CSV table of C-alpha atoms and ligand atoms in Angstrom, one decimal:
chain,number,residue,atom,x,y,z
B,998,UNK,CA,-17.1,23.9,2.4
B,999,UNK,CA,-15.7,23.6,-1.1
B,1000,UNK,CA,-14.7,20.4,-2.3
B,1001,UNK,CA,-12.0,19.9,-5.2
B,1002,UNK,CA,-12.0,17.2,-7.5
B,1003,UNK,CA,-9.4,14.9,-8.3
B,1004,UNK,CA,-9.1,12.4,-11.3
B,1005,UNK,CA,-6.7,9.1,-11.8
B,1006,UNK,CA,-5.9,7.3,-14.7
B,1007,UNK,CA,-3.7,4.4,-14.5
B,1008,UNK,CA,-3.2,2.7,-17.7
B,1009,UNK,CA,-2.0,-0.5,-17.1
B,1010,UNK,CA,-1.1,-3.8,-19.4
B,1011,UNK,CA,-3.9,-5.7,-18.4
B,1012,UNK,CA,-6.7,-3.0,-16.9
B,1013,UNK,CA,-7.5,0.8,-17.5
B,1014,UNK,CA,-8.8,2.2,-13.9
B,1015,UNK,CA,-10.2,5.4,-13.6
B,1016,UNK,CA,-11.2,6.8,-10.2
B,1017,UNK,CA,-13.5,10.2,-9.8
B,1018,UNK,CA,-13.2,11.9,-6.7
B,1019,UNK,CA,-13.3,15.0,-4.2
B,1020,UNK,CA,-11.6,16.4,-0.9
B,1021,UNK,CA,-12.9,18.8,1.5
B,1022,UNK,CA,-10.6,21.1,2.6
B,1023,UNK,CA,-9.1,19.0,5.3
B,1024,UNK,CA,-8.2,16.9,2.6
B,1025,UNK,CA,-11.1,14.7,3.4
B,1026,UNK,CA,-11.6,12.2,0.2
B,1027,UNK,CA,-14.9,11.5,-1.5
B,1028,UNK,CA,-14.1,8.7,-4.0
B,1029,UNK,CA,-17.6,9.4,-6.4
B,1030,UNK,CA,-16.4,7.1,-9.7
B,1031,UNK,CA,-14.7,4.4,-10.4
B,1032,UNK,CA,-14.4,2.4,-14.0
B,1033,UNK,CA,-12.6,-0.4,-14.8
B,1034,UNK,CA,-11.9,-1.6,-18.8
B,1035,UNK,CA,-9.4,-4.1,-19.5
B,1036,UNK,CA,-6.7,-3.4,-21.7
B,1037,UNK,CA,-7.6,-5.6,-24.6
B,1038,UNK,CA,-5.0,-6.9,-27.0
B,1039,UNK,CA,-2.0,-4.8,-24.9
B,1040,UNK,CA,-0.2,-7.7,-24.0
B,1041,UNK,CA,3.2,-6.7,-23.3
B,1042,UNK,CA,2.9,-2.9,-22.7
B,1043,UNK,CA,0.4,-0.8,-21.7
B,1044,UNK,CA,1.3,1.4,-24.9
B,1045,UNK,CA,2.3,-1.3,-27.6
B,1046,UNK,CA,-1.1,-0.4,-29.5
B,1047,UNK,CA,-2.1,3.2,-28.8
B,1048,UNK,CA,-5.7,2.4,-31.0
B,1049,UNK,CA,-6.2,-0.5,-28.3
B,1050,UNK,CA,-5.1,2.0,-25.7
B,1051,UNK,CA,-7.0,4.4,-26.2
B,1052,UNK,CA,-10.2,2.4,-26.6
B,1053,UNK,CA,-9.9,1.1,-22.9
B,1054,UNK,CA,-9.2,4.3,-21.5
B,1055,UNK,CA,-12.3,5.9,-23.3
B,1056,UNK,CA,-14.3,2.8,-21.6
B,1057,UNK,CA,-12.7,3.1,-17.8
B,1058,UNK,CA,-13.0,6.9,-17.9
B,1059,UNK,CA,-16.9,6.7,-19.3
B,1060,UNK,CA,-17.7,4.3,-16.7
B,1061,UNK,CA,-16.3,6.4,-14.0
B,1062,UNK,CA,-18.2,9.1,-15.1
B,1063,UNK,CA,-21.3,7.6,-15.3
B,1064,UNK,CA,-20.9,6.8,-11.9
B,1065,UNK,CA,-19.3,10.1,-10.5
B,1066,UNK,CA,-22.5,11.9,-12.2
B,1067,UNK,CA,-19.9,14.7,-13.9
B,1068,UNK,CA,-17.5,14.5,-16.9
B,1069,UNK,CA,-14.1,14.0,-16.5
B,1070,UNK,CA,-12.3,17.3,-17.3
B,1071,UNK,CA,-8.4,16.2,-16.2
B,1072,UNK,CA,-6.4,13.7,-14.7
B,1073,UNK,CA,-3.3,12.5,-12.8
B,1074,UNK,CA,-1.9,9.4,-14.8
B,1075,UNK,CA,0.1,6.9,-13.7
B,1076,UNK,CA,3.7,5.9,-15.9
B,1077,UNK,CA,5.7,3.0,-15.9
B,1078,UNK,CA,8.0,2.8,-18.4
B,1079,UNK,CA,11.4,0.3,-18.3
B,1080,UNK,CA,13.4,2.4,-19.9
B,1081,UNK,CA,13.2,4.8,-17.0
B,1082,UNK,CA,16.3,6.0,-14.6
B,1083,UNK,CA,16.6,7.3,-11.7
B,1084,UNK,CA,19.6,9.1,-9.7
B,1085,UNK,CA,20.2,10.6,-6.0
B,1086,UNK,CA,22.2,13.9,-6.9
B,1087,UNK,CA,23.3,16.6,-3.9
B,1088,UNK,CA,23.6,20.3,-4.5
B,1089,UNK,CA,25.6,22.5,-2.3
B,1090,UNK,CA,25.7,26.3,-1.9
B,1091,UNK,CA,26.8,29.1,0.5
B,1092,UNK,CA,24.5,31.3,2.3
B,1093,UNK,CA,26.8,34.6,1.4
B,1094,UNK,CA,23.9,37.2,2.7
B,1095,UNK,CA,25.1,38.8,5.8
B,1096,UNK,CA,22.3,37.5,8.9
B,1097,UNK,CA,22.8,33.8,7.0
B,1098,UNK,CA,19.2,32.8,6.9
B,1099,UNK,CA,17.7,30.5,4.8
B,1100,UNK,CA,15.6,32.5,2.2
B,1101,UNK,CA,12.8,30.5,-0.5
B,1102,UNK,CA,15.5,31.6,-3.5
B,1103,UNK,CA,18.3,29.9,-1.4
B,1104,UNK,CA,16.2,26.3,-1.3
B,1105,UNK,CA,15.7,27.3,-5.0
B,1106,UNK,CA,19.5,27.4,-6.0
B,1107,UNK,CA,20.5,23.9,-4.1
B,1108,UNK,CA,18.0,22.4,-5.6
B,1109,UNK,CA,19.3,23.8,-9.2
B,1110,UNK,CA,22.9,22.7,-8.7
B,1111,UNK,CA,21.3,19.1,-7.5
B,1112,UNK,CA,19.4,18.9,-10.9
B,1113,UNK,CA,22.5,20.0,-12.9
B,1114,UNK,CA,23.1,16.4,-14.3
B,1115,UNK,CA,23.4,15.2,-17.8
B,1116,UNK,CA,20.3,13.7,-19.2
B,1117,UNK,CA,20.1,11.9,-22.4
B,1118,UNK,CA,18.3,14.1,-24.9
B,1119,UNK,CA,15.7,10.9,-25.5
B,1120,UNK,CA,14.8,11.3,-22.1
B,1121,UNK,CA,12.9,13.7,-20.3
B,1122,UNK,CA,12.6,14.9,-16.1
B,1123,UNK,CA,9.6,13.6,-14.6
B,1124,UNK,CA,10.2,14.0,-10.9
B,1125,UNK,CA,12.9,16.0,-9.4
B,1126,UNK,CA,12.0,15.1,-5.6
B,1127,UNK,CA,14.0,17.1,-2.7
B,1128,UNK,CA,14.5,14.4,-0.4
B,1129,UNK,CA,16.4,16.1,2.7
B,1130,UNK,CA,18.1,19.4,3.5
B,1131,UNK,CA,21.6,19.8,5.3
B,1132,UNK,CA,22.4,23.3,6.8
B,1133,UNK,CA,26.4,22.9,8.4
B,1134,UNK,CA,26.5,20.2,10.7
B,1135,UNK,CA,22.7,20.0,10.9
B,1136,UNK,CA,21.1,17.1,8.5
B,1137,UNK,CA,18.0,15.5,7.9
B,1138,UNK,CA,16.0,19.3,7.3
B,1139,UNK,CA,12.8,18.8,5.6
B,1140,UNK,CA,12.5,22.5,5.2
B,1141,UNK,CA,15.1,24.7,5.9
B,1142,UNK,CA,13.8,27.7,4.9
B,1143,UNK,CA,13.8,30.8,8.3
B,1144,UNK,CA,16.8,28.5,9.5
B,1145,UNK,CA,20.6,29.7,9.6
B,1146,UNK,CA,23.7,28.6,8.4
B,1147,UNK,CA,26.9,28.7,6.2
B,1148,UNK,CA,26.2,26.1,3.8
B,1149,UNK,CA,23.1,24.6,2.5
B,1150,UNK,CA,23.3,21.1,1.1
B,1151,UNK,CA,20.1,19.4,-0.7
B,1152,UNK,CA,19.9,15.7,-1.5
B,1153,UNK,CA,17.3,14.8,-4.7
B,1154,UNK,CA,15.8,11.9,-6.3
B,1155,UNK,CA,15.5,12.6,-10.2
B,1156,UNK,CA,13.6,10.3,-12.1
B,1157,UNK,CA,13.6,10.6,-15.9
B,1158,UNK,CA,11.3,8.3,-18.5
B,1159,UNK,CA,11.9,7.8,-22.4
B,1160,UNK,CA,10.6,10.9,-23.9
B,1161,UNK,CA,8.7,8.6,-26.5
B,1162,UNK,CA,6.6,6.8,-23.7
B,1163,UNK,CA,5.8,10.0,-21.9
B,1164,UNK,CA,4.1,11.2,-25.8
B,1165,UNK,CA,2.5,8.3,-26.8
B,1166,UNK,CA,0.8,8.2,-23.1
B,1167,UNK,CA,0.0,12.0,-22.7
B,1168,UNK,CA,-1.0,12.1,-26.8
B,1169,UNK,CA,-3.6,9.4,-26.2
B,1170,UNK,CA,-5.2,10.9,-23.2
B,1171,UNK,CA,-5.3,14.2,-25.0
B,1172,UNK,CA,-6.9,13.0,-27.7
B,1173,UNK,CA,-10.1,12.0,-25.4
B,1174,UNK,CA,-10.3,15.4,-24.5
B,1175,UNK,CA,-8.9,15.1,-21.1
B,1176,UNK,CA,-6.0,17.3,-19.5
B,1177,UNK,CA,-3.2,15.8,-18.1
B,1178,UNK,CA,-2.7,17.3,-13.9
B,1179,UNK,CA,0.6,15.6,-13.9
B,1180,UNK,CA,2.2,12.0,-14.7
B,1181,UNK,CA,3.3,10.4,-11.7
B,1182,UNK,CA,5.9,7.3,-11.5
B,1183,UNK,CA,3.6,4.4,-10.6
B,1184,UNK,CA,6.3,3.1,-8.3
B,1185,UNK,CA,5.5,6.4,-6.3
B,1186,UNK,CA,1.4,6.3,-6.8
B,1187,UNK,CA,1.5,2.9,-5.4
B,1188,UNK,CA,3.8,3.5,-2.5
B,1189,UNK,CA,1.5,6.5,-1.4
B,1190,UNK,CA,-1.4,3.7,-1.7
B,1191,UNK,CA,0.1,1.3,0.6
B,1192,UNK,CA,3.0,2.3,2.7
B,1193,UNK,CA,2.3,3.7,5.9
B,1194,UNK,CA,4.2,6.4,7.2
B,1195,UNK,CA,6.4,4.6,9.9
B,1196,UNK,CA,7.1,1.9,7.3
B,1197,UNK,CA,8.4,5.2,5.2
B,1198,UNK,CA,10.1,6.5,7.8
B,1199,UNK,CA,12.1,3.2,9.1
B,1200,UNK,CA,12.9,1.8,5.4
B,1201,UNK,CA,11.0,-0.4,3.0
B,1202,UNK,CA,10.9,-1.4,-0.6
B,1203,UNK,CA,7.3,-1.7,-2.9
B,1204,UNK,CA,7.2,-3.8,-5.8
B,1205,UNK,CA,3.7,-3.1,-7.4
B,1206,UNK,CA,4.1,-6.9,-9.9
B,1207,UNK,CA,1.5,-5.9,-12.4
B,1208,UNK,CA,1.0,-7.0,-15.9
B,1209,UNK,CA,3.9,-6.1,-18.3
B,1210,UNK,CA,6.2,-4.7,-15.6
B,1211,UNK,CA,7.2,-4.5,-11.9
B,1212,UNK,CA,7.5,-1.0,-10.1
B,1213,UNK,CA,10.2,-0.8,-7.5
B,1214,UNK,CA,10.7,2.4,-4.9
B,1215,UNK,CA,12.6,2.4,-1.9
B,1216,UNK,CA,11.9,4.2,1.2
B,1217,UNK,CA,14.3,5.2,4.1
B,1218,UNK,CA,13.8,8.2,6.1
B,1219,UNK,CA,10.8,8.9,5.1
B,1220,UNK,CA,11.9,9.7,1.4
B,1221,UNK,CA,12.5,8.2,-1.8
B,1222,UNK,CA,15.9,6.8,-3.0
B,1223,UNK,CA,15.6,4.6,-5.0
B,1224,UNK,CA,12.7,3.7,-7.9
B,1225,UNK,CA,13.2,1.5,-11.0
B,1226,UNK,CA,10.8,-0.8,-12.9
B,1227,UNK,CA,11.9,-4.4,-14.5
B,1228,UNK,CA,10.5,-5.5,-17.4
B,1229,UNK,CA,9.0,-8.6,-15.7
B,1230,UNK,CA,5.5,-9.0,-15.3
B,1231,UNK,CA,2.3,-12.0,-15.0
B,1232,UNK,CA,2.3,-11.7,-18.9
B,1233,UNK,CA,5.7,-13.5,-18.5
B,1234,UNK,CA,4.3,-16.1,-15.3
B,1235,UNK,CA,1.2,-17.0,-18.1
B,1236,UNK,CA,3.4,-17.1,-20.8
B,1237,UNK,CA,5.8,-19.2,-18.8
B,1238,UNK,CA,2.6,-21.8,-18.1
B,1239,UNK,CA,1.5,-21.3,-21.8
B,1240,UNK,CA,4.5,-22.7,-23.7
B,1241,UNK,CA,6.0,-25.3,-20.5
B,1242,UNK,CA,2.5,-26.9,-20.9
B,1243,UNK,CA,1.6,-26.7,-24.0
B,1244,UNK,CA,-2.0,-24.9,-23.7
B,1245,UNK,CA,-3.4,-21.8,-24.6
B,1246,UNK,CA,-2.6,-18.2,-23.2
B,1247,UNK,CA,-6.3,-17.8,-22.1
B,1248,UNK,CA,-6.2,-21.1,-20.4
B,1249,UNK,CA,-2.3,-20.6,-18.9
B,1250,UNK,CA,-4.1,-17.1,-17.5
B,1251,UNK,CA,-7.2,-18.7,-15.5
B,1252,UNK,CA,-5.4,-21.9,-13.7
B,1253,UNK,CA,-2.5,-19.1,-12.8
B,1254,UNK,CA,-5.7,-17.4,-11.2
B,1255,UNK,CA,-7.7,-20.1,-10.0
B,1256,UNK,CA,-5.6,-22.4,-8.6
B,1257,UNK,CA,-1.7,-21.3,-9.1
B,1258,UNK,CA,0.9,-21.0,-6.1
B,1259,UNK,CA,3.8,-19.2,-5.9
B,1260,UNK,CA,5.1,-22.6,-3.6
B,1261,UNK,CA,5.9,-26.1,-4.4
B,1262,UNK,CA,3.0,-28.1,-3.6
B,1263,UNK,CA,4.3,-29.5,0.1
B,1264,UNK,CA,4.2,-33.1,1.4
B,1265,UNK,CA,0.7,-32.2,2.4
B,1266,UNK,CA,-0.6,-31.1,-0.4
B,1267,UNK,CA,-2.0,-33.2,-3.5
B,1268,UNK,CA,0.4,-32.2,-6.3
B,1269,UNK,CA,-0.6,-35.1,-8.3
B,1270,UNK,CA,-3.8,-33.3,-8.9
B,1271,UNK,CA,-5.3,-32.5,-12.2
B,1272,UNK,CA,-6.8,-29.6,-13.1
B,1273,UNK,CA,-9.3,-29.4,-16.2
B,1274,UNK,CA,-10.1,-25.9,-17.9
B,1275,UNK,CA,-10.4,-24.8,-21.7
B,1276,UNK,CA,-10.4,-28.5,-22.4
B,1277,UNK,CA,-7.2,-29.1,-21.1
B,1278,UNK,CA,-5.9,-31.1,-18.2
B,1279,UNK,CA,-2.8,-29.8,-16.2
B,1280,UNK,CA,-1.2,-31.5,-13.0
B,1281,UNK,CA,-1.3,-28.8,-10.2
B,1282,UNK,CA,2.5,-29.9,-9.2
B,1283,UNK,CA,3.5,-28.7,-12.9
B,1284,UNK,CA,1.4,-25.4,-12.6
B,1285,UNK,CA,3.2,-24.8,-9.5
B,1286,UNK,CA,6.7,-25.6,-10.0
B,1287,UNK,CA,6.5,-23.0,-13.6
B,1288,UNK,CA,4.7,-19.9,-11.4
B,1289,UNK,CA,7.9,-20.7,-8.7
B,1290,UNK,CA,10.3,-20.5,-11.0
B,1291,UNK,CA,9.4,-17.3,-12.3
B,1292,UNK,CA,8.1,-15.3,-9.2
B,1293,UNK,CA,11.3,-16.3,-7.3
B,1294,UNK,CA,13.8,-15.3,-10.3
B,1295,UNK,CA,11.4,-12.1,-10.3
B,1296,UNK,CA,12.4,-11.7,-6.2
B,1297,UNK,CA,15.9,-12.0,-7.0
B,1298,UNK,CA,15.6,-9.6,-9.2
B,1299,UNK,CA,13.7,-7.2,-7.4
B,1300,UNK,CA,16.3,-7.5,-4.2
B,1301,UNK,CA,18.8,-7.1,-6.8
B,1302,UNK,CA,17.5,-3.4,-7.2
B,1303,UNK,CA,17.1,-2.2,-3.7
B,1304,UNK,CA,20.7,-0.9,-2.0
B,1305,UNK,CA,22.6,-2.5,0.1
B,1306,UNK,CA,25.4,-1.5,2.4
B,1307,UNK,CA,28.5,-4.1,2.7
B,1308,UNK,CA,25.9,-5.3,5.6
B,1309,UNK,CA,22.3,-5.3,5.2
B,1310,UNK,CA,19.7,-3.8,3.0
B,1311,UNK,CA,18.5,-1.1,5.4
B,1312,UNK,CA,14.7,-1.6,5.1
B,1313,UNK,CA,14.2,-2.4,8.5
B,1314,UNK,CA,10.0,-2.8,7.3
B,1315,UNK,CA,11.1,-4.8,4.7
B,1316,UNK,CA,9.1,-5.8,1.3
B,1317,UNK,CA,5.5,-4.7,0.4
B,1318,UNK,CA,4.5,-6.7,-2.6
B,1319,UNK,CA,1.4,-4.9,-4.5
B,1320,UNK,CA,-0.1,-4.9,-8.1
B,1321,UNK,CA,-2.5,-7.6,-9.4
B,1322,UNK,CA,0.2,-10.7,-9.4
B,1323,UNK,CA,0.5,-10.3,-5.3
B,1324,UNK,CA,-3.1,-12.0,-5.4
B,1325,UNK,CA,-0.7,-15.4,-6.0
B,1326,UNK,CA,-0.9,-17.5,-3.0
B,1327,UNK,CA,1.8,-17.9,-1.2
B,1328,UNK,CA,3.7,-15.1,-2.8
B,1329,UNK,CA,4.4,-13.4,0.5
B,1330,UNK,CA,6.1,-16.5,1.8
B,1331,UNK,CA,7.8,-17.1,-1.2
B,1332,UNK,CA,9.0,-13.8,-0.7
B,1333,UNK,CA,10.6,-14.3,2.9
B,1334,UNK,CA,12.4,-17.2,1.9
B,1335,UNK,CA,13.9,-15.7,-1.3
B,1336,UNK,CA,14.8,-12.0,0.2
B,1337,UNK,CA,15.0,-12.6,4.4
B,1338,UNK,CA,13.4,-9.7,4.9
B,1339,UNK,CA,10.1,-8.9,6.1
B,1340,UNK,CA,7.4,-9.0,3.5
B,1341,UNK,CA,3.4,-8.2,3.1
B,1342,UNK,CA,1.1,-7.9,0.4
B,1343,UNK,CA,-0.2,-4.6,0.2
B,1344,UNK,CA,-3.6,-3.4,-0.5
B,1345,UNK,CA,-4.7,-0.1,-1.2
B,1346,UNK,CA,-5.2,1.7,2.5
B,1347,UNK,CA,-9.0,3.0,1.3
B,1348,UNK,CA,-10.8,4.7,3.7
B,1349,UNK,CA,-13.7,3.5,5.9
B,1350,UNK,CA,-17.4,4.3,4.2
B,1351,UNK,CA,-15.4,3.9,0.7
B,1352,UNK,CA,-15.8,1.8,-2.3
B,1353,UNK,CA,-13.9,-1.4,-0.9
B,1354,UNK,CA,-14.0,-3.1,-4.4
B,1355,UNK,CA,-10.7,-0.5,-4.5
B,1356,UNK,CA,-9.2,-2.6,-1.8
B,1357,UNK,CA,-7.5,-4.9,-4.2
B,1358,UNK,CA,-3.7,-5.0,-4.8
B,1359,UNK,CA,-4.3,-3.9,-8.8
B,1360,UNK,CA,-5.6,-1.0,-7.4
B,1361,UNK,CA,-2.7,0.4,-6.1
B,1362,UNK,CA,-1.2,2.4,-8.5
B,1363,UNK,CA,-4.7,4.3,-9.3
B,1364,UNK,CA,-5.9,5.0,-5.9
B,1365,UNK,CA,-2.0,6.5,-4.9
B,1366,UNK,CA,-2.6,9.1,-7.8
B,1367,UNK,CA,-5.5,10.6,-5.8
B,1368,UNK,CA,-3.1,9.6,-2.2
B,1369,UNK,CA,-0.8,11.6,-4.6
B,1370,UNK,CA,-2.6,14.6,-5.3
B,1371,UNK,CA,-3.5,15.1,-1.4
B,1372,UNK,CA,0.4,14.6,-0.5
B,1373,UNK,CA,1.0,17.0,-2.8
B,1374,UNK,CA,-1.7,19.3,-2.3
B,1375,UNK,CA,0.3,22.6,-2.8
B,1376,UNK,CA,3.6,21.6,-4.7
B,1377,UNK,CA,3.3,21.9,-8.4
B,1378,UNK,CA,4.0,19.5,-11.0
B,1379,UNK,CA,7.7,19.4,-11.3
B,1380,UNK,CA,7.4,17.9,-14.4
B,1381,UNK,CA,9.9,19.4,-17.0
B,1382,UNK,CA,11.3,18.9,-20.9
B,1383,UNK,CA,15.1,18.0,-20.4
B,1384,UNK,CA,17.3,18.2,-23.3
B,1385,UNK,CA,21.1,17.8,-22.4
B,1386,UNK,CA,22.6,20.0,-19.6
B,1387,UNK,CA,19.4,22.3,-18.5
B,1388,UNK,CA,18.6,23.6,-15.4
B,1389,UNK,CA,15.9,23.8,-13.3
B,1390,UNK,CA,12.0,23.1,-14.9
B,1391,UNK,CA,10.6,26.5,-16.0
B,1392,UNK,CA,7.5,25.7,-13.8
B,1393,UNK,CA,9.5,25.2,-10.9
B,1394,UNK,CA,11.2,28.2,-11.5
B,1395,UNK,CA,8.5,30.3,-11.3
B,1396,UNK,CA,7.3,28.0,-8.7
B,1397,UNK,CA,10.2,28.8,-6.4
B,1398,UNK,CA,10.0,32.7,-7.7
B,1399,UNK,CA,6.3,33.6,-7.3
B,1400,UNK,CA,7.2,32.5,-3.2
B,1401,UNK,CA,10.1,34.8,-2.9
U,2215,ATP,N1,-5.5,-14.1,-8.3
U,2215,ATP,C1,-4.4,-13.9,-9.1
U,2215,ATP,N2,-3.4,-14.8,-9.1
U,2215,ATP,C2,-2.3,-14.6,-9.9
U,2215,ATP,N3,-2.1,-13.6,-10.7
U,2215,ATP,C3,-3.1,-12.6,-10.7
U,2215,ATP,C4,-4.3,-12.7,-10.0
U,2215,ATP,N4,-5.1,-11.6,-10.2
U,2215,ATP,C5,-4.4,-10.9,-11.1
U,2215,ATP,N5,-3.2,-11.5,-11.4
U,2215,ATP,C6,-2.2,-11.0,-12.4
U,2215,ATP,O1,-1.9,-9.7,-12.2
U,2215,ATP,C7,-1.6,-9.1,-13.4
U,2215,ATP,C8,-2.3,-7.8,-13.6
U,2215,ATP,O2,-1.9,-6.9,-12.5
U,2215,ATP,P1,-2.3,-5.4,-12.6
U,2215,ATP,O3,-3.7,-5.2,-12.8
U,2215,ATP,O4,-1.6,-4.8,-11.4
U,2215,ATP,O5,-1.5,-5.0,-13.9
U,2215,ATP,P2,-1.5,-3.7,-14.8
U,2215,ATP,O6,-1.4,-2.5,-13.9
U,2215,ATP,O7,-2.6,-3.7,-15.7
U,2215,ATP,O8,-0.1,-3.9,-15.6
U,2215,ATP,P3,1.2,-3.0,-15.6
U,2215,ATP,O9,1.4,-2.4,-14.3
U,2215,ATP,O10,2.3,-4.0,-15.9
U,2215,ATP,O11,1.1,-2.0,-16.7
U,2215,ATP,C9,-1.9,-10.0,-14.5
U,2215,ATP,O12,-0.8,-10.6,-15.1
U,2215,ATP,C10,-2.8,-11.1,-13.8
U,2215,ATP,O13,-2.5,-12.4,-14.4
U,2216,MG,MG1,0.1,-1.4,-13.0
């Protein structure tokens, strides 16, 4: 059977992963390389130095292919970006033609009077997700196409990213040599990674807490409504250790990783312990009162972001926390105090017989692009340039015209 191949690329703050890898058919998944380079000297954004940049995705994508055996043509890449926004937009339109059945160029039209919204021209359209269909009284369609009806109604989730981020990102990986499949929101690549599909379907939030920034989406229905990323990341936990006690970064980063807590040290527990490393000597109670202070301002924050009716939150599955700072200890309990909701760490949801070195919460957001590409195995990359008032994405244009 023929197999296709599928490359990720998620450049982070702290790590470049690449993962090489193949589906049957069935959709069957092979993962065949996987490299790892940190991301040296990109301290606050994965992009701040596009030399330094490109020099650890060059690494991650050599070492993958040294591994996978092949050279790595194209990719899916992974983009968070702060400056991002996102909307929920409906489009509405009559079905005029005389047996009132849902035709491909119908779908087509809703969704270009759901994308008619105003986008500032230093932005550009990265996702423009059709989230449900309504046909008269009739809601909740995933596909309404063959059905009939009066009046077609879609419901989108648009996400757009600062034109600037998505060129310095796709520049560098052209430069390598390497084509670009699609950017996907890491927000969304992560949630593919770790969410299962009744979580999806019942409501739940992901925050993958990596580096630089945090990645937020929000599930209900089984579809997207919400994504957004803070600026708020461990840089800012390490930094916070850093300067509040007075030792190096370096240092501030291994006792967050070694020994830090996302609790107060309990009765229990020996706060009055020192910790040596680097040279220095830390009390534990002081390492673990600066991480708290952070990661629960960082929980406000993120609760902050996911919607709310006047009475709950309506993610009955609660709070998956991924990305490399849900290794903290205690960050999930931390969590269910701060939020009252439900929440789990999330790892990566890697087959059986695979690599498990990928079943690591900082592999979330590179393991969901391939998740991603099999999702998505016959929709094309709605990816589009937006300047001002534009319609629909030429590609998904012809898209929705070469199935008419
Ligand atoms: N065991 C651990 N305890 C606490 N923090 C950790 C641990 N392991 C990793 N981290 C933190 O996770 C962060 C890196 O996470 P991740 O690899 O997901 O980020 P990234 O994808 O490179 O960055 P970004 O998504 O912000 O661009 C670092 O700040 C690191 O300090
Ligand atoms: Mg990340």
């Amino acid at each position: 059977m023929k197999r296709n191949r599928i490359s990720a690329i998620d450049v982070g703050a702290t790590k470049v992963c690449t993962i090489m890898a193949d589906t049957n058919g069935t959709g069957a998944l092979r993962i065949l390389g996987v490299g790892v380079a940190e991301s040296q000297g990109i301290e606050k954004n994965a992009m701040a130095n596009t030399r330094n940049a490109a020099a650890a995705i060059s690494k991650s994508i050599s070492k993958a292919e040294k591994m996978a055996g092949y050279r790595c043509k194209s990719a899916y890449v992974g983009i968070s970006d702060p400056e991002m926004s996102s909307l929920n937009n409906h489009g509405v339109i009559s079905i005029s033609r005389e047996d009132q059945m849902v035709h491909i160029a119908d779908r087509k039209r809703a969704l270009e009077v759901a994308q008619s919204v105003e986008v500032p021209s230093d932005q550009e359209l990265l996702h423009l997700i059709p989230r449900s269909f309504t046909l008269d009284e009739q809601d909740n369609i995933k596909d309404p196409v063959g059905m009939t009806g009066f009046r077609l109604g879609v419901e989108t989730h648009i996400v757009t990213t600062a034109a600037t981020s998505v060129q310095n990102l796709t520049r560098c990986i052209r430069h390598l040599g390497i084509g670009i499949d699609g950017l996907v929101l890491g927000s969304l690549s992560s949630a593919e990674a770790v969410l299962t599909e009744d979580e999806r379907q019942d409501g739940v939030a992901v925050a993958d807490i990596g580096g630089a920034v945090t990645d937020i989406a929000v599930f209900k229905g089984g579809s997207v409504c919400h994504t957004s990323t803070l600026p708020v990341g461990g840089y800012h936990i390490t930094n916070d250790i850093a300067v509040g006690l007075s030792i190096p970064f370096g240092v501030a980063e291994e006792m967050k990783r070694k020994h830090g807590s996302a609790l107060l040290p309990g009765e229990t527990d020996d706060g009055d312990l020192t910790l040596t490393g680097g040279g220095y000597a830390i009390l534990y109670r002081d390492l673990c009162e600066i991480i708290n202070a952070r990661v629960e301002e960082l929980l406000r924050l993120i609760l902050f972001r996911i919607p709310r009716t006047d009475s709950s939150y309506g993610v009955s599955s609660g709070l998956v926390l991924t990305g490399g700072c849900s290794n903290l200890a205690g960050i999930a309990d931390l969590g269910r105090r701060v939020t009252g909701l439900p929440v789990r760490v999330g790892t990566p949801i890697v087959p059986d017989g695979h690599d498990s070195s990928l079943r690591w919460p900082e592999y979330a957001t590179s393991f969901g692009l391939v998740c991603w590409k099999i999702r998505n195995q016959n929709v094309p990359d709605l990816r589009g340039q937006r300047e001002g008032w534009r319609i629909l994405p030429p590609r998904l244009l012809s898209y929705f015209s070469s199935r008419n």
